[in-house]
Amino acid sequence: MTIQTLNQHAKNWATPKFENIPSDLITQPWAVWIAEPRLGQPGKFNKAPRSPKTGFNIASSKPQTFGSFNEAKKAYQTGKYTGVGVLLTNNGIIGIDIDNYLELFQQKPEIKAWVQLAIKHGHYCERSPSKTGLRLFIKGELPGAGRKYEGLEIYQTARFLTVTGSIVKTNGGQS
């Protein structure tokens, strides 16, 4: 993908607000990503991690190929990447991916109430790069590697999740 093509896609993506990212996430392995259209799925994009040091694709099963928060931030600031993200490594942080949250909350108000309660209790929640999803990061342990449940994807290990720093507050506000 050329820089010009990337920039055409980038105008629709959230710009990372690095100053809002909590320290618990900053200490984890980091990478950058480029929005790559999925073949045969219009409007869908892959966000595979790339090394902030080399730009090459890396695997979420190999944390040693990731970089630091500062390396990812610096790589992002070159303008060659769409965003940044963190690798979950089974160290007490659970990442919850909620796609199309407005629709999901309308269909399942109990999930909306649960997310609002999690935010109220101090867990970090942000808008996804597409601005149509949410990421919720909480401290804890899962009995297993991950789960998909009722429109939620819940992970704690070997999973790359994009991060924007676009904080969601309990009243629906954003910073």
mmCIF file of C-alpha atoms in Angstrom:
data_model
loop_
_atom_site.group_PDB
_atom_site.id
_atom_site.type_symbol
_atom_site.label_atom_id
_atom_site.label_comp_id
_atom_site.label_asym_id
_atom_site.label_seq_id
_atom_site.Cartn_x
_atom_site.Cartn_y
_atom_site.Cartn_z
ATOM 1 C CA MET A 1 0.000 0.000 0.000
ATOM 2 C CA THR A 2 1.387 3.410 -0.933
ATOM 3 C CA ILE A 3 1.565 6.372 1.444
ATOM 4 C CA GLN A 4 -1.010 8.133 -0.749
ATOM 5 C CA THR A 5 -3.443 5.194 -0.452
ATOM 6 C CA LEU A 6 -2.800 5.029 3.291
ATOM 7 C CA ASN A 7 -3.550 8.726 3.646
ATOM 8 C CA GLN A 8 -6.847 8.266 1.768
ATOM 9 C CA HIS A 9 -7.866 5.656 4.350
ATOM 10 C CA ALA A 10 -6.355 7.539 7.315
ATOM 11 C CA LYS A 11 -8.796 10.450 7.149
ATOM 12 C CA ASN A 12 -11.503 8.167 8.538
ATOM 13 C CA TRP A 13 -9.465 6.774 11.448
ATOM 14 C CA ALA A 14 -9.088 8.145 14.964
ATOM 15 C CA THR A 15 -5.778 9.861 15.591
ATOM 16 C CA PRO A 16 -4.098 8.410 18.694
ATOM 17 C CA LYS A 17 -4.159 10.627 21.789
ATOM 18 C CA PHE A 18 -0.992 9.302 23.385
ATOM 19 C CA GLU A 19 -1.330 11.469 26.488
ATOM 20 C CA ASN A 20 -4.557 9.650 27.483
ATOM 21 C CA ILE A 21 -3.198 6.108 27.396
ATOM 22 C CA PRO A 22 -2.889 4.653 30.914
ATOM 23 C CA SER A 23 0.476 3.578 32.330
ATOM 24 C CA ASP A 24 -0.670 -0.062 32.695
ATOM 25 C CA LEU A 25 -0.913 -0.230 28.907
ATOM 26 C CA ILE A 26 2.204 1.849 28.214
ATOM 27 C CA THR A 27 4.407 -0.784 29.872
ATOM 28 C CA GLN A 28 3.177 -3.539 27.519
ATOM 29 C CA PRO A 29 4.614 -4.534 24.105
ATOM 30 C CA TRP A 30 3.527 -2.135 21.328
ATOM 31 C CA ALA A 31 3.273 -2.099 17.543
ATOM 32 C CA VAL A 32 1.950 0.051 14.720
ATOM 33 C CA TRP A 33 -0.541 -0.922 12.023
ATOM 34 C CA ILE A 34 -1.734 0.084 8.572
ATOM 35 C CA ALA A 35 -5.388 -0.058 7.509
ATOM 36 C CA GLU A 36 -5.405 -2.698 4.790
ATOM 37 C CA PRO A 37 -8.711 -3.330 2.969
ATOM 38 C CA ARG A 38 -9.948 -6.916 3.291
ATOM 39 C CA LEU A 39 -10.401 -8.683 -0.015
ATOM 40 C CA GLY A 40 -14.057 -9.260 -0.797
ATOM 41 C CA GLN A 41 -15.243 -7.337 2.285
ATOM 42 C CA PRO A 42 -15.894 -3.701 1.342
ATOM 43 C CA GLY A 43 -15.466 -1.319 4.264
ATOM 44 C CA LYS A 44 -13.576 -3.901 6.356
ATOM 45 C CA PHE A 45 -9.894 -3.497 7.175
ATOM 46 C CA ASN A 46 -7.119 -5.621 8.590
ATOM 47 C CA LYS A 47 -5.052 -4.018 11.326
ATOM 48 C CA ALA A 48 -2.221 -6.522 11.620
ATOM 49 C CA PRO A 49 0.652 -5.479 13.896
ATOM 50 C CA ARG A 50 3.888 -4.243 12.375
ATOM 51 C CA SER A 51 7.168 -3.797 14.160
ATOM 52 C CA PRO A 52 7.736 -0.162 15.100
ATOM 53 C CA LYS A 53 11.451 -0.840 14.527
ATOM 54 C CA THR A 54 11.338 -2.462 11.061
ATOM 55 C CA GLY A 55 7.822 -1.950 9.687
ATOM 56 C CA PHE A 56 7.508 -5.677 8.976
ATOM 57 C CA ASN A 57 4.427 -7.701 9.919
ATOM 58 C CA ILE A 58 4.825 -9.404 13.295
ATOM 59 C CA ALA A 59 2.944 -12.157 15.097
ATOM 60 C CA SER A 60 1.001 -11.678 18.306
ATOM 61 C CA SER A 61 2.420 -15.022 19.425
ATOM 62 C CA LYS A 62 5.928 -13.500 19.457
ATOM 63 C CA PRO A 63 6.043 -10.600 21.929
ATOM 64 C CA GLN A 64 9.797 -10.233 21.443
ATOM 65 C CA THR A 65 9.104 -8.837 17.934
ATOM 66 C CA PHE A 66 7.096 -5.931 19.358
ATOM 67 C CA GLY A 67 8.575 -2.657 20.554
ATOM 68 C CA SER A 68 8.016 -0.199 23.343
ATOM 69 C CA PHE A 69 5.269 2.404 23.597
ATOM 70 C CA ASN A 70 7.765 5.155 22.716
ATOM 71 C CA GLU A 71 9.020 3.217 19.680
ATOM 72 C CA ALA A 72 5.454 2.754 18.429
ATOM 73 C CA LYS A 73 4.635 6.409 19.047
ATOM 74 C CA LYS A 74 7.752 7.533 17.165
ATOM 75 C CA ALA A 75 7.032 5.167 14.252
ATOM 76 C CA TYR A 76 3.406 6.378 14.064
ATOM 77 C CA GLN A 77 4.558 9.999 13.978
ATOM 78 C CA THR A 78 6.493 9.313 10.735
ATOM 79 C CA GLY A 79 3.113 9.282 8.930
ATOM 80 C CA LYS A 80 3.642 5.777 7.530
ATOM 81 C CA TYR A 81 1.092 4.053 9.775
ATOM 82 C CA THR A 82 -2.616 4.340 10.519
ATOM 83 C CA GLY A 83 -2.370 3.715 14.255
ATOM 84 C CA VAL A 84 -0.801 1.947 17.222
ATOM 85 C CA GLY A 85 -1.765 -0.952 19.415
ATOM 86 C CA VAL A 86 -0.819 -3.078 22.378
ATOM 87 C CA LEU A 87 -0.133 -6.787 22.778
ATOM 88 C CA LEU A 88 -1.883 -8.591 25.622
ATOM 89 C CA THR A 89 0.558 -11.003 27.265
ATOM 90 C CA ASN A 90 -1.374 -12.733 30.068
ATOM 91 C CA ASN A 91 -0.149 -10.303 32.687
ATOM 92 C CA GLY A 92 -3.340 -9.251 34.430
ATOM 93 C CA ILE A 93 -4.855 -7.037 31.723
ATOM 94 C CA ILE A 94 -7.973 -8.163 29.891
ATOM 95 C CA GLY A 95 -8.895 -6.450 26.631
ATOM 96 C CA ILE A 96 -12.497 -6.345 25.487
ATOM 97 C CA ASP A 97 -13.295 -5.475 21.883
ATOM 98 C CA ILE A 98 -16.834 -4.239 21.218
ATOM 99 C CA ASP A 99 -17.628 -3.757 17.522
ATOM 100 C CA ASN A 100 -20.544 -1.553 16.424
ATOM 101 C CA TYR A 101 -21.269 -0.633 20.027
ATOM 102 C CA LEU A 102 -24.257 1.652 19.336
ATOM 103 C CA GLU A 103 -26.141 -1.160 17.632
ATOM 104 C CA LEU A 104 -25.071 -3.701 20.256
ATOM 105 C CA PHE A 105 -26.107 -1.414 23.139
ATOM 106 C CA GLN A 106 -29.492 -0.892 21.520
ATOM 107 C CA GLN A 107 -30.008 -4.643 21.119
ATOM 108 C CA LYS A 108 -28.546 -5.565 24.509
ATOM 109 C CA PRO A 109 -28.979 -2.750 27.045
ATOM 110 C CA GLU A 110 -27.537 -5.012 29.756
ATOM 111 C CA ILE A 111 -24.154 -4.868 28.000
ATOM 112 C CA LYS A 112 -24.356 -1.076 27.853
ATOM 113 C CA ALA A 113 -25.122 -1.026 31.592
ATOM 114 C CA TRP A 114 -22.190 -3.368 32.274
ATOM 115 C CA VAL A 115 -19.762 -1.191 30.254
ATOM 116 C CA GLN A 116 -20.996 1.944 32.023
ATOM 117 C CA LEU A 117 -20.489 0.234 35.392
ATOM 118 C CA ALA A 118 -16.955 -0.821 34.409
ATOM 119 C CA ILE A 119 -16.117 2.779 33.430
ATOM 120 C CA LYS A 120 -17.677 4.092 36.645
ATOM 121 C CA HIS A 121 -15.388 1.756 38.612
ATOM 122 C CA GLY A 122 -12.308 3.208 36.918
ATOM 123 C CA HIS A 123 -11.626 0.792 34.090
ATOM 124 C CA TYR A 124 -10.198 2.307 30.926
ATOM 125 C CA CYS A 125 -12.527 2.532 27.919
ATOM 126 C CA GLU A 126 -11.893 4.190 24.573
ATOM 127 C CA ARG A 127 -13.313 4.491 21.077
ATOM 128 C CA SER A 128 -11.827 2.218 18.432
ATOM 129 C CA PRO A 129 -9.902 3.594 15.423
ATOM 130 C CA SER A 130 -13.064 3.367 13.266
ATOM 131 C CA LYS A 131 -14.993 5.303 15.960
ATOM 132 C CA THR A 132 -17.748 2.665 15.748
ATOM 133 C CA GLY A 133 -16.349 0.305 18.367
ATOM 134 C CA LEU A 134 -15.074 0.414 21.914
ATOM 135 C CA ARG A 135 -12.075 -1.078 23.685
ATOM 136 C CA LEU A 136 -12.295 -1.745 27.384
ATOM 137 C CA PHE A 137 -9.210 -2.711 29.368
ATOM 138 C CA ILE A 138 -9.683 -4.136 32.844
ATOM 139 C CA LYS A 139 -7.421 -5.779 35.388
ATOM 140 C CA GLY A 140 -8.091 -9.432 36.030
ATOM 141 C CA GLU A 141 -7.609 -12.982 34.821
ATOM 142 C CA LEU A 142 -9.725 -15.111 32.495
ATOM 143 C CA PRO A 143 -10.078 -18.844 32.965
ATOM 144 C CA GLY A 144 -8.682 -19.522 29.486
ATOM 145 C CA ALA A 145 -7.216 -17.635 26.548
ATOM 146 C CA GLY A 146 -10.226 -15.670 25.279
ATOM 147 C CA ARG A 147 -13.921 -15.631 24.629
ATOM 148 C CA LYS A 148 -16.479 -14.328 22.179
ATOM 149 C CA TYR A 149 -19.739 -13.647 23.953
ATOM 150 C CA GLU A 150 -22.862 -11.651 23.077
ATOM 151 C CA GLY A 151 -21.021 -9.301 20.690
ATOM 152 C CA LEU A 152 -17.926 -8.985 22.892
ATOM 153 C CA GLU A 153 -14.464 -10.327 22.129
ATOM 154 C CA ILE A 154 -12.566 -10.850 25.387
ATOM 155 C CA TYR A 155 -8.814 -11.526 25.439
ATOM 156 C CA GLN A 156 -5.882 -11.625 27.832
ATOM 157 C CA THR A 157 -3.020 -13.223 25.907
ATOM 158 C CA ALA A 158 -1.423 -13.318 22.453
ATOM 159 C CA ARG A 159 -3.832 -10.715 21.104
ATOM 160 C CA PHE A 160 -3.038 -7.392 19.439
ATOM 161 C CA LEU A 161 -5.595 -4.659 20.118
ATOM 162 C CA THR A 162 -5.526 -1.210 18.583
ATOM 163 C CA VAL A 163 -5.389 1.728 20.990
ATOM 164 C CA THR A 164 -6.533 5.306 20.364
ATOM 165 C CA GLY A 165 -6.537 7.147 23.683
ATOM 166 C CA SER A 166 -10.026 8.507 22.810
ATOM 167 C CA ILE A 167 -11.384 8.011 26.308
ATOM 168 C CA VAL A 168 -15.084 7.203 26.807
ATOM 169 C CA LYS A 169 -16.646 8.487 30.018
ATOM 170 C CA THR A 170 -19.735 7.156 31.841
ATOM 171 C CA ASN A 171 -21.928 9.986 30.601
ATOM 172 C CA GLY A 172 -21.074 9.103 27.008
ATOM 173 C CA GLY A 173 -18.576 11.933 26.711
ATOM 174 C CA GLN A 174 -15.179 11.572 25.136
ATOM 175 C CA SER A 175 -11.841 13.244 25.692
#
